[in-house]
Amino acid sequence: MTTTVEAPTAVEPGLYDIPAELYHQDPVPGGSLSSTGARKLATQCPAKFKYWSEHPQPPKKEFDLGTAAHTLVLGNGPELVVVNAEKWTTNAVKAEVAAIRSEGKTPLKPSELEQVKAMVAALRADPEASALLDPESGVAERSAFWEDNGIWRRARFDWLRHDGQLVDYKTTKSANPFDLPKVIHDWGYHQQQEYYLDAGLALDLIDPEKPFQFVLQEKEPPYLVVITTCDPMAREVGRHLNTVALNAYAFCRESGEWPGYMPNPMVSLPSWVERQYA
């Protein structure tokens, strides 16, 4: 397994223990393509990807709960700071929240902290999830950098187990198996799974016989947990989308052009409408 170091002095292919801020700033000279970037490139247009990469979005309130759960479950992440107010409407509270965010910390209402603690308790009570994410079984939030046919790529693992298995923890509105196909598709988790596996295999970090596992947990009581992985078809689609993204990234970097949408598209109705009238 590749040696973990504190921070890259010069970026070489490997696994690094670096802050999330440095990872997202992209320490690779000339730039690298992340898993999130690949998902955006494959499903949007290069112009939107280029703007997104040059204009980092500020943290959004709707992600605070998931971020906080990650911090407590994985033992690694932004510091959690409780704001002693359930309503963040006054100027004083808004200023306090803004100051916490400016320091890279996650602000929470008192009720939200209790909610996150309850989520963690529910996850630890699940035998399979608890075993996969046992604090002694691996390391959290490690950043992988590798070169692929002249393109630098990067990924940040939620949980890399000592036995060579990758585990990714997600919070979700619904972990109902009937809803999971839409959840996986909408968030591009099938693409992420293959991107992370590429990283693990390229750097000889993982056991190819051990399946990538998503641990999905609902954000509402009773905070149900489902453990899953993408089936062969979903994985094939994910690999195809990653190839599309890598080809687009390579072409745009070489040409210096990041085009927008296809000009003058011929527009069809949704397929379900066409079926109605067939």
mmCIF file of C-alpha atoms in Angstrom:
data_model
loop_
_atom_site.group_PDB
_atom_site.id
_atom_site.type_symbol
_atom_site.label_atom_id
_atom_site.label_comp_id
_atom_site.label_asym_id
_atom_site.label_seq_id
_atom_site.Cartn_x
_atom_site.Cartn_y
_atom_site.Cartn_z
ATOM 1 C CA MET A 1 0.000 0.000 0.000
ATOM 2 C CA THR A 2 1.248 3.503 -0.825
ATOM 3 C CA THR A 3 2.773 5.321 2.125
ATOM 4 C CA THR A 4 0.620 8.058 3.592
ATOM 5 C CA VAL A 5 2.392 11.371 4.177
ATOM 6 C CA GLU A 6 1.325 14.596 5.836
ATOM 7 C CA ALA A 7 1.269 16.825 2.748
ATOM 8 C CA PRO A 8 2.685 16.834 -0.778
ATOM 9 C CA THR A 9 5.858 18.880 -1.190
ATOM 10 C CA ALA A 10 5.778 17.980 -4.881
ATOM 11 C CA VAL A 11 2.831 16.108 -6.276
ATOM 12 C CA GLU A 12 3.699 12.541 -7.123
ATOM 13 C CA PRO A 13 1.241 9.683 -7.628
ATOM 14 C CA GLY A 14 0.214 8.538 -4.171
ATOM 15 C CA LEU A 15 -2.033 8.798 -1.150
ATOM 16 C CA TYR A 16 -1.874 11.950 0.958
ATOM 17 C CA ASP A 17 -3.145 13.035 4.346
ATOM 18 C CA ILE A 18 -3.942 16.660 3.533
ATOM 19 C CA PRO A 19 -6.722 19.064 4.582
ATOM 20 C CA ALA A 20 -9.891 19.073 2.510
ATOM 21 C CA GLU A 21 -9.270 22.731 1.638
ATOM 22 C CA LEU A 22 -5.936 21.912 -0.010
ATOM 23 C CA TYR A 23 -7.463 18.990 -1.875
ATOM 24 C CA HIS A 24 -10.280 21.143 -3.274
ATOM 25 C CA GLN A 25 -7.847 23.914 -4.204
ATOM 26 C CA ASP A 26 -6.059 21.275 -6.331
ATOM 27 C CA PRO A 27 -2.318 21.231 -5.539
ATOM 28 C CA VAL A 28 -1.386 19.685 -8.908
ATOM 29 C CA PRO A 29 0.500 22.200 -11.101
ATOM 30 C CA GLY A 30 -1.609 22.748 -14.194
ATOM 31 C CA GLY A 31 -4.653 21.164 -12.580
ATOM 32 C CA SER A 32 -6.239 17.750 -12.162
ATOM 33 C CA LEU A 33 -9.689 16.260 -12.661
ATOM 34 C CA SER A 34 -11.570 15.252 -9.525
ATOM 35 C CA SER A 35 -14.416 12.772 -9.218
ATOM 36 C CA THR A 36 -16.875 15.643 -8.702
ATOM 37 C CA GLY A 37 -15.447 17.446 -11.716
ATOM 38 C CA ALA A 38 -15.789 14.328 -13.861
ATOM 39 C CA ARG A 39 -19.448 14.048 -12.896
ATOM 40 C CA LYS A 40 -20.047 17.667 -13.866
ATOM 41 C CA LEU A 41 -18.191 17.330 -17.164
ATOM 42 C CA ALA A 42 -20.079 14.177 -18.126
ATOM 43 C CA THR A 43 -23.543 15.568 -17.380
ATOM 44 C CA GLN A 44 -23.143 19.283 -18.141
ATOM 45 C CA CYS A 45 -21.055 21.210 -20.659
ATOM 46 C CA PRO A 46 -17.353 22.191 -20.506
ATOM 47 C CA ALA A 47 -18.203 25.886 -20.092
ATOM 48 C CA LYS A 48 -20.187 25.214 -16.917
ATOM 49 C CA PHE A 49 -17.456 22.906 -15.601
ATOM 50 C CA LYS A 50 -14.832 25.596 -16.265
ATOM 51 C CA TYR A 51 -16.859 28.247 -14.427
ATOM 52 C CA TRP A 52 -17.508 25.895 -11.499
ATOM 53 C CA SER A 53 -13.801 25.015 -11.208
ATOM 54 C CA GLU A 54 -12.789 28.690 -11.131
ATOM 55 C CA HIS A 55 -15.576 29.918 -8.837
ATOM 56 C CA PRO A 56 -15.808 27.691 -5.741
ATOM 57 C CA GLN A 57 -19.285 27.709 -4.281
ATOM 58 C CA PRO A 58 -19.739 28.746 -0.634
ATOM 59 C CA PRO A 59 -21.030 26.110 1.802
ATOM 60 C CA LYS A 60 -24.794 25.618 1.680
ATOM 61 C CA LYS A 61 -26.964 25.248 4.755
ATOM 62 C CA GLU A 62 -28.674 22.140 3.355
ATOM 63 C CA PHE A 63 -25.336 20.295 3.394
ATOM 64 C CA ASP A 64 -24.473 21.086 7.033
ATOM 65 C CA LEU A 65 -26.232 18.039 8.454
ATOM 66 C CA GLY A 66 -24.447 15.645 6.092
ATOM 67 C CA THR A 67 -21.102 17.332 6.723
ATOM 68 C CA ALA A 68 -21.603 17.101 10.480
ATOM 69 C CA ALA A 69 -22.582 13.434 10.256
ATOM 70 C CA HIS A 70 -19.439 12.734 8.237
ATOM 71 C CA THR A 71 -17.310 14.432 10.867
ATOM 72 C CA LEU A 72 -18.746 12.374 13.722
ATOM 73 C CA VAL A 73 -18.984 9.052 11.863
ATOM 74 C CA LEU A 74 -15.540 9.198 10.243
ATOM 75 C CA GLY A 75 -13.746 11.113 12.980
ATOM 76 C CA ASN A 76 -12.409 13.568 10.433
ATOM 77 C CA GLY A 77 -13.868 16.770 9.038
ATOM 78 C CA PRO A 78 -14.670 20.383 9.826
ATOM 79 C CA GLU A 79 -15.063 21.313 13.474
ATOM 80 C CA LEU A 80 -18.706 21.476 14.570
ATOM 81 C CA VAL A 81 -19.796 24.667 16.328
ATOM 82 C CA VAL A 82 -23.195 24.990 17.988
ATOM 83 C CA VAL A 83 -24.981 28.304 17.499
ATOM 84 C CA ASN A 84 -27.237 28.788 20.500
ATOM 85 C CA ALA A 85 -30.331 29.683 18.501
ATOM 86 C CA GLU A 86 -32.913 27.590 16.687
ATOM 87 C CA LYS A 87 -33.791 30.444 14.329
ATOM 88 C CA TRP A 88 -31.026 32.111 12.375
ATOM 89 C CA THR A 89 -32.936 35.229 11.437
ATOM 90 C CA THR A 90 -31.374 38.056 13.466
ATOM 91 C CA ASN A 91 -28.395 39.996 12.126
ATOM 92 C CA ALA A 92 -26.327 38.976 15.149
ATOM 93 C CA VAL A 93 -26.906 35.276 14.597
ATOM 94 C CA LYS A 94 -26.337 35.596 10.850
ATOM 95 C CA ALA A 95 -23.004 37.298 11.567
ATOM 96 C CA GLU A 96 -22.053 34.546 14.015
ATOM 97 C CA VAL A 97 -22.886 31.845 11.454
ATOM 98 C CA ALA A 98 -20.911 33.682 8.741
ATOM 99 C CA ALA A 99 -17.895 33.981 11.045
ATOM 100 C CA ILE A 100 -17.994 30.248 11.802
ATOM 101 C CA ARG A 101 -18.149 29.405 8.103
ATOM 102 C CA SER A 102 -15.286 31.793 7.312
ATOM 103 C CA GLU A 103 -13.102 29.718 9.637
ATOM 104 C CA GLY A 104 -13.948 26.540 7.729
ATOM 105 C CA LYS A 105 -16.136 25.182 10.522
ATOM 106 C CA THR A 106 -19.696 23.846 10.381
ATOM 107 C CA PRO A 107 -22.387 25.769 12.307
ATOM 108 C CA LEU A 108 -25.265 23.769 13.780
ATOM 109 C CA LYS A 109 -28.421 24.515 15.708
ATOM 110 C CA PRO A 110 -28.665 22.738 19.080
ATOM 111 C CA SER A 111 -31.401 20.465 17.717
ATOM 112 C CA GLU A 112 -29.251 19.622 14.689
ATOM 113 C CA LEU A 113 -26.358 18.500 16.864
ATOM 114 C CA GLU A 114 -28.694 16.191 18.761
ATOM 115 C CA GLN A 115 -30.041 14.909 15.439
ATOM 116 C CA VAL A 116 -26.547 14.125 14.162
ATOM 117 C CA LYS A 117 -25.644 12.363 17.398
ATOM 118 C CA ALA A 118 -28.788 10.244 17.044
ATOM 119 C CA MET A 119 -27.798 9.395 13.473
ATOM 120 C CA VAL A 120 -24.361 8.261 14.591
ATOM 121 C CA ALA A 121 -25.884 6.137 17.358
ATOM 122 C CA ALA A 122 -28.226 4.476 14.851
ATOM 123 C CA LEU A 123 -25.365 3.775 12.465
ATOM 124 C CA ARG A 124 -23.198 2.283 15.218
ATOM 125 C CA ALA A 125 -26.131 0.057 16.196
ATOM 126 C CA ASP A 126 -26.182 -1.438 12.688
ATOM 127 C CA PRO A 127 -23.795 -4.430 12.815
ATOM 128 C CA GLU A 128 -22.655 -4.324 9.185
ATOM 129 C CA ALA A 129 -22.250 -0.545 8.942
ATOM 130 C CA SER A 130 -20.527 -0.407 12.306
ATOM 131 C CA ALA A 131 -18.052 -3.093 11.232
ATOM 132 C CA LEU A 132 -17.310 -1.429 7.880
ATOM 133 C CA LEU A 133 -16.685 1.953 9.528
ATOM 134 C CA ASP A 134 -15.086 0.750 12.728
ATOM 135 C CA PRO A 135 -12.597 3.461 13.801
ATOM 136 C CA GLU A 136 -9.802 0.886 14.037
ATOM 137 C CA SER A 137 -10.490 -0.626 10.603
ATOM 138 C CA GLY A 138 -9.116 2.117 8.364
ATOM 139 C CA VAL A 139 -8.334 5.776 7.722
ATOM 140 C CA ALA A 140 -10.654 8.642 6.791
ATOM 141 C CA GLU A 141 -10.482 11.417 4.207
ATOM 142 C CA ARG A 142 -7.331 10.453 2.347
ATOM 143 C CA SER A 143 -6.552 12.117 -0.978
ATOM 144 C CA ALA A 144 -5.336 10.104 -3.969
ATOM 145 C CA PHE A 145 -3.476 11.632 -6.918
ATOM 146 C CA TRP A 146 -2.464 9.704 -10.023
ATOM 147 C CA GLU A 147 -1.637 10.243 -13.694
ATOM 148 C CA ASP A 148 -3.682 8.605 -16.433
ATOM 149 C CA ASN A 149 -2.444 8.944 -20.019
ATOM 150 C CA GLY A 150 -1.095 12.432 -19.393
ATOM 151 C CA ILE A 151 -4.089 13.600 -17.323
ATOM 152 C CA TRP A 152 -3.751 14.046 -13.590
ATOM 153 C CA ARG A 153 -6.716 12.737 -11.633
ATOM 154 C CA ARG A 154 -7.619 13.010 -7.968
ATOM 155 C CA ALA A 155 -10.120 11.502 -5.526
ATOM 156 C CA ARG A 156 -10.756 11.844 -1.797
ATOM 157 C CA PHE A 157 -11.802 8.635 -0.068
ATOM 158 C CA ASP A 158 -14.269 8.725 2.806
ATOM 159 C CA TRP A 159 -12.934 5.512 4.317
ATOM 160 C CA LEU A 160 -10.041 3.334 3.166
ATOM 161 C CA ARG A 161 -9.985 0.137 5.174
ATOM 162 C CA HIS A 162 -6.730 -1.525 6.143
ATOM 163 C CA ASP A 163 -7.915 -4.668 4.342
ATOM 164 C CA GLY A 164 -8.051 -2.785 1.038
ATOM 165 C CA GLN A 165 -11.784 -2.040 0.843
ATOM 166 C CA LEU A 166 -13.275 1.355 -0.026
ATOM 167 C CA VAL A 167 -16.361 2.560 1.859
ATOM 168 C CA ASP A 168 -18.291 5.761 1.182
ATOM 169 C CA TYR A 169 -20.732 7.217 3.717
ATOM 170 C CA LYS A 170 -23.711 9.182 2.377
ATOM 171 C CA THR A 171 -26.646 10.860 4.086
ATOM 172 C CA THR A 172 -29.848 10.877 2.065
ATOM 173 C CA LYS A 173 -33.507 11.791 2.199
ATOM 174 C CA SER A 174 -34.464 8.198 1.400
ATOM 175 C CA ALA A 175 -32.511 4.953 1.530
ATOM 176 C CA ASN A 176 -35.580 2.964 0.478
ATOM 177 C CA PRO A 177 -34.380 0.392 -2.094
ATOM 178 C CA PHE A 178 -37.171 1.567 -4.426
ATOM 179 C CA ASP A 179 -35.729 5.108 -4.353
ATOM 180 C CA LEU A 180 -32.054 4.175 -4.569
ATOM 181 C CA PRO A 181 -31.837 3.911 -8.397
ATOM 182 C CA LYS A 182 -32.883 7.568 -8.665
ATOM 183 C CA VAL A 183 -30.595 8.598 -5.793
ATOM 184 C CA ILE A 184 -27.609 6.838 -7.393
ATOM 185 C CA HIS A 185 -28.351 8.349 -10.806
ATOM 186 C CA ASP A 186 -29.152 11.886 -9.644
ATOM 187 C CA TRP A 187 -25.992 12.194 -7.560
ATOM 188 C CA GLY A 188 -23.750 10.271 -9.964
ATOM 189 C CA TYR A 189 -22.709 7.714 -7.367
ATOM 190 C CA HIS A 190 -22.215 5.051 -10.050
ATOM 191 C CA GLN A 191 -19.684 7.335 -11.705
ATOM 192 C CA GLN A 192 -18.024 8.125 -8.370
ATOM 193 C CA GLN A 193 -17.696 4.431 -7.516
ATOM 194 C CA GLU A 194 -15.756 3.687 -10.702
ATOM 195 C CA TYR A 195 -13.619 6.822 -10.351
ATOM 196 C CA TYR A 196 -12.578 5.838 -6.820
ATOM 197 C CA LEU A 197 -11.880 2.268 -7.877
ATOM 198 C CA ASP A 198 -9.666 3.603 -10.673
ATOM 199 C CA ALA A 199 -7.696 5.509 -8.037
ATOM 200 C CA GLY A 200 -7.392 2.543 -5.709
ATOM 201 C CA LEU A 201 -6.251 0.195 -8.466
ATOM 202 C CA ALA A 202 -3.836 2.688 -10.058
ATOM 203 C CA LEU A 203 -2.092 3.239 -6.721
ATOM 204 C CA ASP A 204 -2.333 -0.390 -5.547
ATOM 205 C CA LEU A 205 -4.349 0.677 -2.503
ATOM 206 C CA ILE A 206 -7.272 -1.721 -2.692
ATOM 207 C CA ASP A 207 -8.084 -5.398 -2.876
ATOM 208 C CA PRO A 208 -9.954 -5.833 -6.197
ATOM 209 C CA GLU A 209 -11.849 -8.778 -4.706
ATOM 210 C CA LYS A 210 -13.491 -6.584 -2.055
ATOM 211 C CA PRO A 211 -16.559 -4.672 -3.286
ATOM 212 C CA PHE A 212 -16.857 -0.912 -3.024
ATOM 213 C CA GLN A 213 -19.589 -0.218 -0.466
ATOM 214 C CA PHE A 214 -21.903 2.754 -0.019
ATOM 215 C CA VAL A 215 -23.273 3.207 3.487
ATOM 216 C CA LEU A 216 -26.402 5.318 3.015
ATOM 217 C CA GLN A 217 -28.260 6.735 5.997
ATOM 218 C CA GLU A 218 -31.541 8.620 6.141
ATOM 219 C CA LYS A 219 -31.532 12.013 7.845
ATOM 220 C CA GLU A 220 -34.904 11.551 9.539
ATOM 221 C CA PRO A 221 -35.804 9.175 12.415
ATOM 222 C CA PRO A 222 -35.297 6.296 12.791
ATOM 223 C CA TYR A 223 -32.197 7.089 10.691
ATOM 224 C CA LEU A 224 -32.280 3.842 8.736
ATOM 225 C CA VAL A 225 -29.083 2.535 7.159
ATOM 226 C CA VAL A 226 -28.701 0.638 3.868
ATOM 227 C CA ILE A 227 -25.434 -0.778 2.536
ATOM 228 C CA THR A 228 -25.196 -1.208 -1.213
ATOM 229 C CA THR A 229 -22.992 -1.199 -4.280
ATOM 230 C CA CYS A 230 -23.722 -0.539 -7.948
ATOM 231 C CA ASP A 231 -24.654 -3.475 -10.157
ATOM 232 C CA PRO A 232 -22.656 -4.359 -13.314
ATOM 233 C CA MET A 233 -24.809 -2.233 -15.638
ATOM 234 C CA ALA A 234 -24.593 0.825 -13.388
ATOM 235 C CA ARG A 235 -20.834 0.357 -13.162
ATOM 236 C CA GLU A 236 -20.531 0.104 -16.943
ATOM 237 C CA VAL A 237 -22.479 3.351 -17.336
ATOM 238 C CA GLY A 238 -20.278 4.975 -14.684
ATOM 239 C CA ARG A 239 -17.104 3.918 -16.486
ATOM 240 C CA HIS A 240 -18.477 5.236 -19.786
ATOM 241 C CA LEU A 241 -19.323 8.613 -18.231
ATOM 242 C CA ASN A 242 -15.854 8.862 -16.717
ATOM 243 C CA THR A 243 -14.331 8.177 -20.130
ATOM 244 C CA VAL A 244 -16.516 10.896 -21.652
ATOM 245 C CA ALA A 245 -15.374 13.316 -18.937
ATOM 246 C CA LEU A 246 -11.687 12.465 -19.302
ATOM 247 C CA ASN A 247 -11.812 12.840 -23.094
ATOM 248 C CA ALA A 248 -13.596 16.188 -22.819
ATOM 249 C CA TYR A 249 -11.139 17.394 -20.176
ATOM 250 C CA ALA A 250 -8.118 16.380 -22.258
ATOM 251 C CA PHE A 251 -9.513 17.998 -25.423
ATOM 252 C CA CYS A 252 -10.471 21.258 -23.724
ATOM 253 C CA ARG A 253 -7.150 21.584 -21.922
ATOM 254 C CA GLU A 254 -5.269 20.965 -25.158
ATOM 255 C CA SER A 255 -7.378 23.359 -27.245
ATOM 256 C CA GLY A 256 -7.957 25.988 -24.554
ATOM 257 C CA GLU A 257 -11.626 26.030 -25.525
ATOM 258 C CA TRP A 258 -14.442 25.162 -23.119
ATOM 259 C CA PRO A 259 -17.613 25.184 -25.232
ATOM 260 C CA GLY A 260 -21.162 25.633 -23.965
ATOM 261 C CA TYR A 261 -24.278 23.836 -25.136
ATOM 262 C CA MET A 262 -24.622 22.417 -28.637
ATOM 263 C CA PRO A 263 -25.887 25.212 -30.935
ATOM 264 C CA ASN A 264 -29.349 25.092 -32.506
ATOM 265 C CA PRO A 265 -30.494 21.787 -30.990
ATOM 266 C CA MET A 266 -33.518 20.015 -32.409
ATOM 267 C CA VAL A 267 -35.791 19.516 -29.411
ATOM 268 C CA SER A 268 -37.917 16.405 -28.856
ATOM 269 C CA LEU A 269 -40.566 15.808 -26.253
ATOM 270 C CA PRO A 270 -39.785 13.494 -23.329
ATOM 271 C CA SER A 271 -39.978 9.840 -24.282
ATOM 272 C CA TRP A 272 -42.913 9.214 -21.936
ATOM 273 C CA VAL A 273 -44.955 11.872 -23.774
ATOM 274 C CA GLU A 274 -44.133 10.302 -27.126
ATOM 275 C CA ARG A 275 -45.240 6.918 -25.803
ATOM 276 C CA GLN A 276 -48.572 8.448 -24.780
ATOM 277 C CA TYR A 277 -49.276 9.451 -28.359
ATOM 278 C CA ALA A 278 -47.718 6.477 -30.122
#
